[in-house]
Every structure is written in structure tokens, then in C-alpha cells.
Short mmCIF file of C-alpha atoms and ligand atoms in Angstrom, two decimals:
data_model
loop_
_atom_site.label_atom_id
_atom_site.label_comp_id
_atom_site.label_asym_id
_atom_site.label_seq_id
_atom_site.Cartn_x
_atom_site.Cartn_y
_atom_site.Cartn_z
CA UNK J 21 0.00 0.00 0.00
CA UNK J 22 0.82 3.72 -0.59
CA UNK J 23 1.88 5.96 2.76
CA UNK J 24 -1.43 8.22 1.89
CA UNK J 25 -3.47 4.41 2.03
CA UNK J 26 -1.53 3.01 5.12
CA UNK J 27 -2.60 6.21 6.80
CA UNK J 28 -6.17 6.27 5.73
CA UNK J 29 -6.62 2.43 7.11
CA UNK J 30 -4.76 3.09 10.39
CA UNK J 31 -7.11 6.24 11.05
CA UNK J 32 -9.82 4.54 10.06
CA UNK J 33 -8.68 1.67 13.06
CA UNK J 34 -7.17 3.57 16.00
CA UNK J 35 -9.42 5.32 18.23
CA UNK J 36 -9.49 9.04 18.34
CA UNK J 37 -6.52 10.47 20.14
CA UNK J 38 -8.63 11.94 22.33
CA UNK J 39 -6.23 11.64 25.93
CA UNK J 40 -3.40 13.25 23.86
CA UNK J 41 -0.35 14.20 26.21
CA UNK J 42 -2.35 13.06 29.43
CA UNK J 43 -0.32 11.48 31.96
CA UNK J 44 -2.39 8.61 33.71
CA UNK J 45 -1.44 6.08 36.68
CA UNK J 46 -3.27 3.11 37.40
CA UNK J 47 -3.04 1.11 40.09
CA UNK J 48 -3.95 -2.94 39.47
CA UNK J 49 -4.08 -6.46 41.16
CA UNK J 50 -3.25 -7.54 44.72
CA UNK J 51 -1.34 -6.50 47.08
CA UNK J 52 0.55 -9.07 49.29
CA UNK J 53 1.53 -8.16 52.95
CA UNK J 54 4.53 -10.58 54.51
CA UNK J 55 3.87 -12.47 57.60
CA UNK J 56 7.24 -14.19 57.83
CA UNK J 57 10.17 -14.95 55.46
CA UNK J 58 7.75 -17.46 53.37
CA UNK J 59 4.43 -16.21 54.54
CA UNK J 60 1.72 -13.55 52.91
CA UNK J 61 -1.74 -12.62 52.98
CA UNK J 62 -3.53 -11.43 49.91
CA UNK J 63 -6.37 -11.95 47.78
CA UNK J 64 -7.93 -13.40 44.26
CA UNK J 65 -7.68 -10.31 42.52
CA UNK J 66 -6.16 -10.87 38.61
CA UNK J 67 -5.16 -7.82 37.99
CA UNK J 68 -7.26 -8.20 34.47
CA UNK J 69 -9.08 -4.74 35.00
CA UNK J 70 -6.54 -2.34 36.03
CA UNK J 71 -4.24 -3.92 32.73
CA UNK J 72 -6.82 -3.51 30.41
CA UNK J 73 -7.80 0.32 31.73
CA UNK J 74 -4.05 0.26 30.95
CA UNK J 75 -4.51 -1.01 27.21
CA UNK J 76 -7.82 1.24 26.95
CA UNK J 77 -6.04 4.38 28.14
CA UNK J 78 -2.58 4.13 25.99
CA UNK J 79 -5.27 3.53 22.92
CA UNK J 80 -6.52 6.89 23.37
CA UNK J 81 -3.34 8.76 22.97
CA UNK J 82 -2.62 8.71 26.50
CA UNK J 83 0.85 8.34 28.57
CA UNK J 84 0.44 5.48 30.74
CA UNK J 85 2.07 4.50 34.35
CA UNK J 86 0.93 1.37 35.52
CA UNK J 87 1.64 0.19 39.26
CA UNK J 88 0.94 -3.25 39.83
CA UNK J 89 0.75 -5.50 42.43
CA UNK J 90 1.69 -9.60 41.67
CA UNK J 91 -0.29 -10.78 38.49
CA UNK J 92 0.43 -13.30 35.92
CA UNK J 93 -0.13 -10.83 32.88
CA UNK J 94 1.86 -9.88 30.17
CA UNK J 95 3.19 -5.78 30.59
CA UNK J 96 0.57 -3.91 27.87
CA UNK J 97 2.54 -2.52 25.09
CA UNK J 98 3.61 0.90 25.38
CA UNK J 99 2.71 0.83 29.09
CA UNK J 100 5.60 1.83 31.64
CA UNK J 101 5.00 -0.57 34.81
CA UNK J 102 6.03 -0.20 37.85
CA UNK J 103 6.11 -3.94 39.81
CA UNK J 104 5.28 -3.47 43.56
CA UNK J 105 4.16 -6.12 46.17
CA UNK J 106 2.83 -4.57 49.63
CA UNK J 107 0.44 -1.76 50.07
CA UNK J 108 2.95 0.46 51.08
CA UNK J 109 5.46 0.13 48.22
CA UNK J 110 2.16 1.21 45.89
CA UNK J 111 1.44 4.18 47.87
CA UNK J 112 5.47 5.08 47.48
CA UNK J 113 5.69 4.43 43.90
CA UNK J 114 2.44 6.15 43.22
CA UNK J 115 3.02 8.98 45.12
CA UNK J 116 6.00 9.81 42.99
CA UNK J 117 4.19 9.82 40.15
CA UNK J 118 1.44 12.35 41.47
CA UNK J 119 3.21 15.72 40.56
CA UNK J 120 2.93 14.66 37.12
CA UNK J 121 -0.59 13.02 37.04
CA UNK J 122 -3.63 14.35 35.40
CA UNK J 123 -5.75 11.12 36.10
CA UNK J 124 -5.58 8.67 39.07
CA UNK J 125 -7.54 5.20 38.53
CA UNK J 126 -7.48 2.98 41.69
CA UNK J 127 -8.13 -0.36 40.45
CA UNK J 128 -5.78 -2.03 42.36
CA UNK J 129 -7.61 -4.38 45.34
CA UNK J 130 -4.80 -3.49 48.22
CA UNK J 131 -4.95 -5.23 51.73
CA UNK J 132 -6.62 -2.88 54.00
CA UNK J 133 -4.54 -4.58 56.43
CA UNK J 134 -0.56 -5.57 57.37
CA UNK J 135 1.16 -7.63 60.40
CA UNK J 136 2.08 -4.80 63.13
CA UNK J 137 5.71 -6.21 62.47
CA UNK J 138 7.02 -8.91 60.23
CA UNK J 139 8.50 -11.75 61.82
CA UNK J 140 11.75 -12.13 61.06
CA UNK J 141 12.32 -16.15 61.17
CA UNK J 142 9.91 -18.73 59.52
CA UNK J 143 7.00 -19.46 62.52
CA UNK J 144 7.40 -22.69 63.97
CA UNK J 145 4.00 -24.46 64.53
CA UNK J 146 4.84 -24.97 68.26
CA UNK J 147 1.15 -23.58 70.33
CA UNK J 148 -2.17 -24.64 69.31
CA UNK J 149 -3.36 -20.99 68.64
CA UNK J 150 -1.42 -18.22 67.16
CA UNK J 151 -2.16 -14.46 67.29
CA UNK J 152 -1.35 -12.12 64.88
CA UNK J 153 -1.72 -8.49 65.39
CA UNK J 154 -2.69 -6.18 62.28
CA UNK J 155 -2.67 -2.37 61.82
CA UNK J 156 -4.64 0.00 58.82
CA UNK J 157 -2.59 0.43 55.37
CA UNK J 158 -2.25 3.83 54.13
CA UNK J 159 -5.42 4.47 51.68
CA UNK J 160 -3.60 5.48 48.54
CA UNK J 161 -6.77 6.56 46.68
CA UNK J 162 -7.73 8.95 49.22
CA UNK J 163 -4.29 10.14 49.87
CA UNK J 164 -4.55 11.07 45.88
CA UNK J 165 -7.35 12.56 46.13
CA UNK J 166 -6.36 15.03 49.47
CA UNK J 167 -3.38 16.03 47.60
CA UNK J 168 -3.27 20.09 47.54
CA UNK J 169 -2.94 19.45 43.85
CA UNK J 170 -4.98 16.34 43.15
CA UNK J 171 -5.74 14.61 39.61
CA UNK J 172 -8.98 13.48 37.97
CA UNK J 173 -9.47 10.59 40.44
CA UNK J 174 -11.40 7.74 39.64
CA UNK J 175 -12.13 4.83 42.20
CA UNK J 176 -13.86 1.46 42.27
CA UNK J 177 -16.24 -0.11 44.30
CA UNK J 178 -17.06 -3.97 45.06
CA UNK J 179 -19.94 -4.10 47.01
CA UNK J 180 -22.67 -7.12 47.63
CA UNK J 181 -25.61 -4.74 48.77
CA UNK J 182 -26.63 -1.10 48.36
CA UNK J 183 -24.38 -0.90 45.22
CA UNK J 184 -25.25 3.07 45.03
CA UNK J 185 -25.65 4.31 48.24
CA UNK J 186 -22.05 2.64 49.43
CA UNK J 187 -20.67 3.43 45.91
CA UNK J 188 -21.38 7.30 46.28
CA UNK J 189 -20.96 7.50 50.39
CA UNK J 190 -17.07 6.03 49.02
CA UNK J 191 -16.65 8.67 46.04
CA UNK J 192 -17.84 11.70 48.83
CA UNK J 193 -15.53 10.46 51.74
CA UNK J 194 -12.34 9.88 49.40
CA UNK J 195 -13.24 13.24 48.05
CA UNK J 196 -13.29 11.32 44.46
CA UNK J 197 -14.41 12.83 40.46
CA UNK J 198 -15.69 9.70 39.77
CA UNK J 199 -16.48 5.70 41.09
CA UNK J 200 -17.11 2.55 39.11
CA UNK J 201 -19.13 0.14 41.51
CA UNK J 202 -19.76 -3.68 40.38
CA UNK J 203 -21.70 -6.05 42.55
CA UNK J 204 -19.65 -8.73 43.73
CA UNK J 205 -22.61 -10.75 44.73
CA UNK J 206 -22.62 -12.67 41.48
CA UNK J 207 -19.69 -14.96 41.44
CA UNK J 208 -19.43 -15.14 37.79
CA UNK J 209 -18.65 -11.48 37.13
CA UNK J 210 -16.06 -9.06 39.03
CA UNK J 211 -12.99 -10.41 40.70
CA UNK J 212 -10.80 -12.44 39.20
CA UNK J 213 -13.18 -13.34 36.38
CA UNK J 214 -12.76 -12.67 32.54
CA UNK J 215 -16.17 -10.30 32.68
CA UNK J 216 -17.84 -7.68 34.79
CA UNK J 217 -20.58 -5.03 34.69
CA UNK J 218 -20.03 -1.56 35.94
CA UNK J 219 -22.08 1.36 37.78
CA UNK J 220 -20.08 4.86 37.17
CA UNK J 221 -21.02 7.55 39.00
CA UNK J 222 -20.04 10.91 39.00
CA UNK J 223 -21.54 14.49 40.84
CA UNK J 224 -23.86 14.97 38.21
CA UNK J 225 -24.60 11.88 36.68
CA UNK J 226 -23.93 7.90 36.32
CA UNK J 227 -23.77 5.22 33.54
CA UNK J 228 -24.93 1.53 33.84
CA UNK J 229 -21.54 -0.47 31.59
CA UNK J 230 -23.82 -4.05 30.68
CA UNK J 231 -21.81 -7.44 31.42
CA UNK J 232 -18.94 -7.83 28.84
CA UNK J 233 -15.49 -8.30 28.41
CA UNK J 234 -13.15 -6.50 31.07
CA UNK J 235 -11.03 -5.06 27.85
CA UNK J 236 -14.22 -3.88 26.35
CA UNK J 237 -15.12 -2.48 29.31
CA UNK J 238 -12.46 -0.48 29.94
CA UNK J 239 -12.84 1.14 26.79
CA UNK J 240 -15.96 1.97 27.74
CA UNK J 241 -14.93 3.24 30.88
CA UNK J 242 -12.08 5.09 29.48
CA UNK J 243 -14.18 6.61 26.93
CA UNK J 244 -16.18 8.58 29.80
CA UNK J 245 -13.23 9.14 32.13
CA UNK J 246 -12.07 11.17 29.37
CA UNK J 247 -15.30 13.29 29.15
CA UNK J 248 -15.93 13.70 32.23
CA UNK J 249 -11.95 15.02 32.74
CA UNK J 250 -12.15 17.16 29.84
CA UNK J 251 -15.84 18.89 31.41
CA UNK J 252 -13.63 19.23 34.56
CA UNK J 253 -10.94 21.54 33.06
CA UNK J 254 -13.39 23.26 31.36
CA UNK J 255 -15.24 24.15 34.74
O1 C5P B 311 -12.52 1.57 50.76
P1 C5P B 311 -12.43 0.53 49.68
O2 C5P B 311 -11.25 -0.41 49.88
O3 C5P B 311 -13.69 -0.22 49.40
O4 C5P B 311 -12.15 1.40 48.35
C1 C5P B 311 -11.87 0.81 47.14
C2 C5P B 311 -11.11 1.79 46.27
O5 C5P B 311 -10.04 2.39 47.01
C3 C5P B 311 -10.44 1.14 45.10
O6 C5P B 311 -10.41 2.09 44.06
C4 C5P B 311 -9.04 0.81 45.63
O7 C5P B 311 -8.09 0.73 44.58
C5 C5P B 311 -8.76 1.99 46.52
N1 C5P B 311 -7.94 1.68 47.72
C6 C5P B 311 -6.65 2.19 47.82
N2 C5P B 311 -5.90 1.94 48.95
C7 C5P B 311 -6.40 1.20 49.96
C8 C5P B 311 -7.70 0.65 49.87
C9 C5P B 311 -8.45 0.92 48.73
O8 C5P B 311 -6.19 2.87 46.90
N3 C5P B 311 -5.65 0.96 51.02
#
């Protein structure tokens, strides 16, 4: 094919550019907090979501900084990911991306709680019971978000009842643009699952996303993250 025809077809396939020189970070997947030398706790999230908001996002024209807890996925192309484990080295690594972050997405499912102190040698199963004492990790959405400075923020929701009430008392008290909520409820949808459904809601509106592929979700999702950022500047 001619340049001039190459051209035509490739503008004919990409998406509008339409996140242009916007910086992004997303966080995605687990995060894993250390008991002892061979010990975590964590949880089933894939990862699958925050990678393909990733995918969507780059698409669009965007520049993309992806912070990811342990996942079997392959890096998205043209993605610059940042490989964390624990709660705390996500809020480090994303707080040094913030100064240069138009949109925060917090897709990552991080462990609301750690051990007080790690042990440092392998526990010995010596007593019948053992007690382990656990203390808050730092909420790295809302510490986004309460930035003098802050992004466009977007957070998610799981819930299993009162999808919008919980969903919008979340986006208020993390001081959040915008929340996607799923119902976790239904086991064949939402974590660690190849599909999901979405709620987004925003301060003036919200948007029902039907079931469907997480990547064409994300698009989706991307696709209004980018209005609803652009309205925001504008206001
Ligand atoms: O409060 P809850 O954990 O339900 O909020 C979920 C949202 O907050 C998600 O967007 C998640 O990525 C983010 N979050 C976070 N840091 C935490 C806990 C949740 O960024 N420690």
C-alpha cells in the first residue's frame, strides 16, 4: 500500500486520540503483605481490570504509568509498569508519580490490612493458637485525592448490597471525580473473572456499563473518564 493508504486504514482503526499528552497512573491487582520470610496474605484479585484500563487508556493517545501489584499478565505494550508487592510500596511508587498526574484510577484491590511487624524467622507451629496483630494500610486513593494538587481521580467499588448508596458514600468520603461500583454478589462477574458489569457515577450523573469483556469495558470506561476530565478543566 501507498503511505497516503496506510494512513487512511490506520485512522480509520485507532481510536481518536482523544487523551493526547495526558499522563495517567493506574493502580492494578493484589497486594501481598509478609507475615514471615515465606508467609503472605492477599487476595484473588487478577489484575485483568486495572491492565486492560491500561490497554484502553494508551489507545486513546494517552501516557500510561501502571503500578501493579503480583499478576500473571503480560506488561501492555507501550505501558511503563512499575512492579510493587505490599500496600505500602504502591502508595510510594504512586506517590512519585502524582506531581505529574492528570488522572488517578485505583483499580488495584490493596490489603486494607498488614502484620504490626514482620517476623523475622519462619514461625514454627509450636502452640495450638497463634495471634497475629494487624494495623490500617495507608489508603492510597484517598491520599490522591487530598493532595493540595490532586488529579482526575477515579475509584472502584465492590460491594454485595446497596451498590449506590455505598458506591457514592465512598466517592464523597475519598473526596473522588468519579467511582465505578460492580456487585460482587454474582460470582461469575467481578474479581478475578474474565467479565464484569459496571455502575459509574459521577456528581452529576452515572452510567450503567452491561456485562462484557473486562477489555471492552475499559474502553468503555475510558471513553467517559475522558469526558468527564475534559468537562472538569473546562469548569
Ligand atoms: O474503601 P475501599 O477499599 O472499598 O475502596 C476501594 C477503592 O479504594 C479502590 O479504588 C481501591 O483501589 C482503593 N484503595 C486504595 N488503597 C487502599 C484501599 C483501597 O487505593 N488501602
Amino acid at each position: 500500500l501507498e503511505p497516503e493508504e496506510i494512513a487512511d486504514f490506520l485512522f480509520g482503526v485507532l481510536p481518536e486520540q482523544i487523551l493526547a499528552g495526558t499522563k495517567i497512573t493506574i493502580t492494578a491487582g493484589p497486594t501481598r503483605e509478609e507475615i514471615d520470610p515465606v508467609r503472605y496474605i492477599s487476595n484473588h484479585s487478577s489484575g485483568k481490570m486495572g491492565y486492560a484500563l491500561a490497554t484502553a487508556a494508551e489507545e486513546l493517545g494517552a501516557k500510561v504509568t501502571l503500578i501493579s501489584g503480583p499478576v500473571n499478565i503480560a506488561p501492555p505494550a507501550k505501558v511503563t509498569v512499575v512492579c510493587v508487592s505490599s500496600a505500602q510500596q504502591m502508595h510510594d511508587a504512586v506517590m512519585q508519580t502524582t506531581d505529574e498526574c492528570d488522572i488517578f484510577i485505583g483499580c488495584a484491590a490493596v490489603a486494607d490490612y498488614r502484620v504490626q511487624q514482620k517476623i523475622a524467622q519462619k514461625i514454627k507451629k509450636s502452640d495450638d493458637k497463634l495471634t497475629l496483630t494487624f494495623v490500617k494500610n495507608p489508603d492510597i486513593l484517598h491520599d490522591v485525592a487530598h493532595l493540595a494538587k490532586p488529579p482526575f481521580t477515579l475509584g472502584f467499588a465492590a460491594e454485595t448490597q446497596n451498590l449506590r448508596e455505598y458506591a457514592l458514600g465512598k466517592m464523597q468520603r475519598k473526596k473522588l471525580n468519579m467511582i465505578a461500583a460492580n456487585d460482587v454478589s454474582d460470582s461469575k462477574i467481578g474479581f478475578n473473572s474474565e467479565k464484569n458489569a459496571l455502575t459509574v457515577f459521577w456528581s452529576k450523573g452515572e452510567k450503567t456499563l452491561e456485562v462484557a469483556d473486562k477489555l471492552s469495558l475499559a474502553k468503555q470506561l475510558m471513553q467517559i473518564v475522558a469526558q468527564r476530565y475534559q468537562e472538569n478543566i473546562k469548569d
